[in-house]
PDB file of C-alpha atoms in Angstrom:
ATOM      1  CA  UNK V  40     -14.306   0.630  38.439  1.00 49.00           C
ATOM      2  CA  UNK V  41     -16.777   2.094  35.937  1.00 53.00           C
ATOM      3  CA  UNK V  42     -15.263   1.204  32.549  1.00 61.00           C
ATOM      4  CA  UNK V  43     -16.504   2.997  29.472  1.00 82.00           C
ATOM      5  CA  UNK V  44     -16.338   1.774  25.903  1.00 94.00           C
ATOM      6  CA  UNK V  45     -12.959   1.982  24.188  1.00 96.00           C
ATOM      7  CA  UNK V  46     -12.655   4.096  21.037  1.00 98.00           C
ATOM      8  CA  UNK V  47     -15.865   6.008  21.766  1.00 98.00           C
ATOM      9  CA  UNK V  48     -16.368   9.664  20.936  1.00 98.00           C
ATOM     10  CA  UNK V  49     -15.070  11.926  23.752  1.00 98.00           C
ATOM     11  CA  UNK V  50     -15.449  15.689  23.569  1.00 98.00           C
ATOM     12  CA  UNK V  51     -12.617  17.659  25.093  1.00 98.00           C
ATOM     13  CA  UNK V  52     -13.804  19.852  27.949  1.00 96.00           C
ATOM     14  CA  UNK V  53     -10.898  22.302  28.011  1.00 93.00           C
ATOM     15  CA  UNK V  54      -9.210  24.489  25.427  1.00 91.00           C
ATOM     16  CA  UNK V  55      -5.997  22.424  25.580  1.00 93.00           C
ATOM     17  CA  UNK V  56      -7.434  18.984  26.381  1.00 96.00           C
ATOM     18  CA  UNK V  57      -7.525  17.069  23.080  1.00 97.00           C
ATOM     19  CA  UNK V  58      -4.867  14.653  24.423  1.00 97.00           C
ATOM     20  CA  UNK V  59      -7.037  13.989  27.479  1.00 98.00           C
ATOM     21  CA  UNK V  60      -9.979  13.023  25.296  1.00 98.00           C
ATOM     22  CA  UNK V  61      -7.769  10.725  23.180  1.00 98.00           C
ATOM     23  CA  UNK V  62      -6.433   8.898  26.239  1.00 98.00           C
ATOM     24  CA  UNK V  63      -9.931   8.536  27.754  1.00 98.00           C
ATOM     25  CA  UNK V  64     -11.203   7.024  24.527  1.00 98.00           C
ATOM     26  CA  UNK V  65      -8.176   4.777  23.933  1.00 98.00           C
ATOM     27  CA  UNK V  66      -8.286   3.336  27.452  1.00 98.00           C
ATOM     28  CA  UNK V  67     -12.078   3.214  27.853  1.00 98.00           C
ATOM     29  CA  UNK V  68     -11.967   5.373  30.971  1.00 98.00           C
ATOM     30  CA  UNK V  69     -13.792   8.541  32.001  1.00 97.00           C
ATOM     31  CA  UNK V  70     -12.551  11.928  30.875  1.00 98.00           C
ATOM     32  CA  UNK V  71     -12.011  12.982  34.508  1.00 97.00           C
ATOM     33  CA  UNK V  72      -9.954   9.863  35.243  1.00 98.00           C
ATOM     34  CA  UNK V  73      -7.781  10.473  32.158  1.00 98.00           C
ATOM     35  CA  UNK V  74      -7.332  14.108  33.179  1.00 98.00           C
ATOM     36  CA  UNK V  75      -6.277  13.154  36.729  1.00 98.00           C
ATOM     37  CA  UNK V  76      -3.748  10.590  35.473  1.00 98.00           C
ATOM     38  CA  UNK V  77      -2.261  12.896  32.840  1.00 98.00           C
ATOM     39  CA  UNK V  78      -1.952  15.877  35.203  1.00 97.00           C
ATOM     40  CA  UNK V  79      -0.198  13.673  37.731  1.00 97.00           C
ATOM     41  CA  UNK V  80       2.536  12.928  35.226  1.00 97.00           C
ATOM     42  CA  UNK V  81       2.610  16.446  33.796  1.00 97.00           C
ATOM     43  CA  UNK V  82       2.994  17.805  37.359  1.00 96.00           C
ATOM     44  CA  UNK V  83       0.559  20.597  36.522  1.00 96.00           C
ATOM     45  CA  UNK V  84      -2.868  21.270  35.092  1.00 96.00           C
ATOM     46  CA  UNK V  85      -3.328  20.689  31.378  1.00 94.00           C
ATOM     47  CA  UNK V  86      -4.203  24.384  31.005  1.00 91.00           C
ATOM     48  CA  UNK V  87      -0.956  25.486  32.739  1.00 91.00           C
ATOM     49  CA  UNK V  88       2.044  26.459  30.698  1.00 86.00           C
ATOM     50  CA  UNK V  89       3.150  24.813  28.643  1.00 85.00           C
ATOM     51  CA  UNK V  90      -0.497  24.474  27.672  1.00 86.00           C
ATOM     52  CA  UNK V  91      -1.722  21.099  26.603  1.00 88.00           C
ATOM     53  CA  UNK V  92       0.213  17.877  26.822  1.00 93.00           C
ATOM     54  CA  UNK V  93       3.650  16.859  25.783  1.00 93.00           C
ATOM     55  CA  UNK V  94       4.144  13.245  24.727  1.00 95.00           C
ATOM     56  CA  UNK V  95       5.661  11.962  27.969  1.00 97.00           C
ATOM     57  CA  UNK V  96       2.535  12.120  30.169  1.00 97.00           C
ATOM     58  CA  UNK V  97       0.519  10.338  27.478  1.00 98.00           C
ATOM     59  CA  UNK V  98       3.173   7.643  27.056  1.00 97.00           C
ATOM     60  CA  UNK V  99       3.374   7.083  30.841  1.00 98.00           C
ATOM     61  CA  UNK V 100      -0.386   6.832  31.356  1.00 98.00           C
ATOM     62  CA  UNK V 101      -0.680   4.380  28.518  1.00 98.00           C
ATOM     63  CA  UNK V 102       2.269   2.374  29.899  1.00 97.00           C
ATOM     64  CA  UNK V 103       0.514   2.218  33.295  1.00 98.00           C
ATOM     65  CA  UNK V 104      -2.391   0.642  31.424  1.00 97.00           C
ATOM     66  CA  UNK V 105      -0.033  -1.968  29.913  1.00 97.00           C
ATOM     67  CA  UNK V 106      -0.113  -0.337  26.448  1.00 96.00           C
ATOM     68  CA  UNK V 107       3.322   0.158  24.955  1.00 94.00           C
ATOM     69  CA  UNK V 108       3.740   2.940  22.404  1.00 95.00           C
ATOM     70  CA  UNK V 109       6.498   3.811  20.008  1.00 95.00           C
ATOM     71  CA  UNK V 110       7.115   7.281  18.650  1.00 95.00           C
ATOM     72  CA  UNK V 111       7.159   7.584  14.871  1.00 95.00           C
ATOM     73  CA  UNK V 112       7.874  10.640  12.815  1.00 92.00           C
ATOM     74  CA  UNK V 113       6.650  10.826   9.287  1.00 83.00           C
ATOM     75  CA  UNK V 114       3.604   9.736   7.374  1.00 80.00           C
ATOM     76  CA  UNK V 115       1.970   6.381   6.831  1.00 87.00           C
ATOM     77  CA  UNK V 116      -0.849   5.601   4.494  1.00 84.00           C
ATOM     78  CA  UNK V 117      -2.546   3.510   7.183  1.00 91.00           C
ATOM     79  CA  UNK V 118      -2.197   3.960  10.925  1.00 95.00           C
ATOM     80  CA  UNK V 119      -3.187   1.087  13.253  1.00 96.00           C
ATOM     81  CA  UNK V 120      -6.145   1.460  15.590  1.00 97.00           C
ATOM     82  CA  UNK V 121      -4.988   2.935  18.891  1.00 97.00           C
ATOM     83  CA  UNK V 122      -2.507   5.330  17.308  1.00 97.00           C
ATOM     84  CA  UNK V 123      -2.511   8.857  18.744  1.00 98.00           C
ATOM     85  CA  UNK V 124      -1.192  11.463  16.311  1.00 97.00           C
ATOM     86  CA  UNK V 125      -0.105  15.013  17.066  1.00 94.00           C
ATOM     87  CA  UNK V 126      -0.698  17.096  14.020  1.00 91.00           C
ATOM     88  CA  UNK V 127      -0.140  20.694  13.110  1.00 84.00           C
ATOM     89  CA  UNK V 128      -1.112  22.827  10.186  1.00 66.00           C
ATOM     90  CA  UNK V 129       0.959  25.324   8.254  1.00 63.00           C
ATOM     91  CA  UNK V 130      -2.292  27.076   7.459  1.00 60.00           C
ATOM     92  CA  UNK V 131      -5.898  26.620   8.476  1.00 62.00           C
ATOM     93  CA  UNK V 132      -7.695  26.468  11.780  1.00 64.00           C
ATOM     94  CA  UNK V 133      -4.861  24.940  13.863  1.00 62.00           C
ATOM     95  CA  UNK V 134      -2.216  27.358  12.522  1.00 62.00           C
ATOM     96  CA  UNK V 135       0.503  27.892  15.075  1.00 63.00           C
ATOM     97  CA  UNK V 136      -0.830  25.141  17.299  1.00 75.00           C
ATOM     98  CA  UNK V 137      -1.484  21.462  17.259  1.00 88.00           C
ATOM     99  CA  UNK V 138      -4.154  18.865  17.884  1.00 93.00           C
ATOM    100  CA  UNK V 139      -4.221  15.202  19.007  1.00 96.00           C
ATOM    101  CA  UNK V 140      -6.442  12.691  17.213  1.00 97.00           C
ATOM    102  CA  UNK V 141      -6.986   8.976  17.959  1.00 98.00           C
ATOM    103  CA  UNK V 142      -7.224   6.257  15.278  1.00 98.00           C
ATOM    104  CA  UNK V 143     -10.351   4.223  16.004  1.00 98.00           C
ATOM    105  CA  UNK V 144     -12.111   1.424  14.116  1.00 97.00           C
ATOM    106  CA  UNK V 145     -14.575   4.073  12.826  1.00 95.00           C
ATOM    107  CA  UNK V 146     -11.926   6.558  11.651  1.00 97.00           C
ATOM    108  CA  UNK V 147     -10.105   9.354  13.459  1.00 98.00           C
ATOM    109  CA  UNK V 148     -11.726  10.483  16.728  1.00 98.00           C
ATOM    110  CA  UNK V 149     -11.540  14.287  16.773  1.00 97.00           C
ATOM    111  CA  UNK V 150     -12.474  15.662  20.188  1.00 98.00           C
ATOM    112  CA  UNK V 151     -13.245  19.150  18.838  1.00 96.00           C
ATOM    113  CA  UNK V 152     -14.246  18.623  15.239  1.00 95.00           C
ATOM    114  CA  UNK V 153     -16.065  21.986  15.012  1.00 94.00           C
ATOM    115  CA  UNK V 154     -13.073  24.052  16.255  1.00 91.00           C
ATOM    116  CA  UNK V 155     -13.192  26.969  17.100  1.00 90.00           C
ATOM    117  CA  UNK V 156     -16.963  26.863  17.598  1.00 94.00           C
ATOM    118  CA  UNK V 157     -18.627  26.149  20.928  1.00 95.00           C
ATOM    119  CA  UNK V 158     -20.106  24.088  22.302  1.00 97.00           C
ATOM    120  CA  UNK V 159     -17.388  21.666  21.334  1.00 97.00           C
ATOM    121  CA  UNK V 160     -18.439  18.526  19.508  1.00 98.00           C
ATOM    122  CA  UNK V 161     -16.571  15.227  18.928  1.00 98.00           C
ATOM    123  CA  UNK V 162     -16.926  13.192  15.732  1.00 98.00           C
ATOM    124  CA  UNK V 163     -15.115  10.601  13.662  1.00 98.00           C
ATOM    125  CA  UNK V 164     -13.234  11.830  10.621  1.00 97.00           C
ATOM    126  CA  UNK V 165     -12.699   9.611   7.586  1.00 95.00           C
ATOM    127  CA  UNK V 166      -9.190  11.030   7.162  1.00 92.00           C
ATOM    128  CA  UNK V 167      -6.913  13.514   8.838  1.00 90.00           C
ATOM    129  CA  UNK V 168      -7.805  17.162   8.218  1.00 86.00           C
ATOM    130  CA  UNK V 169      -6.694  18.596   4.900  1.00 81.00           C
ATOM    131  CA  UNK V 170      -3.574  20.710   5.176  1.00 78.00           C
ATOM    132  CA  UNK V 171      -2.408  19.043   8.389  1.00 82.00           C
ATOM    133  CA  UNK V 172       0.850  17.168   8.903  1.00 86.00           C
ATOM    134  CA  UNK V 173       1.604  14.493  11.471  1.00 90.00           C
ATOM    135  CA  UNK V 174       4.413  15.802  13.673  1.00 91.00           C
ATOM    136  CA  UNK V 175       4.654  12.606  15.727  1.00 94.00           C
ATOM    137  CA  UNK V 176       2.586   9.455  16.115  1.00 96.00           C
ATOM    138  CA  UNK V 177       2.310   7.298  19.227  1.00 97.00           C
ATOM    139  CA  UNK V 178       1.745   3.852  17.717  1.00 97.00           C
ATOM    140  CA  UNK V 179       0.656   0.833  19.782  1.00 90.00           C
ATOM    141  CA  UNK V 180       2.991  -2.107  19.523  1.00 84.00           C
TER     142      UNK V 180
END
């Protein structure tokens, strides 16, 4: 198995694939492997309706990799490395939608930091985007 580095930058390849990039980075696997695993549990393509990923496929793929997650609602000052947050914005570029980010040792891995521009680019953020709120966090235990 070709293992990649955990917590590396991964650019999402699809419009609705931020969760795929987070799982690939968290597990140190290829983007295509993460996509295959997640779509197996979703029972559909990531781009199919509902578009993107619900929490369950992410939780199940991580569990298969022996990583247990707990769901937390609310805000913490500090999130542990390995936490995947689903955030939304009341205003701003993600208005009416949401975005997954992964807490890494270098900050928050954002798989489309230059949204809505293309080509997409991944980067680490020092903090979560201004104006965003964490709807749910999948925290490693």
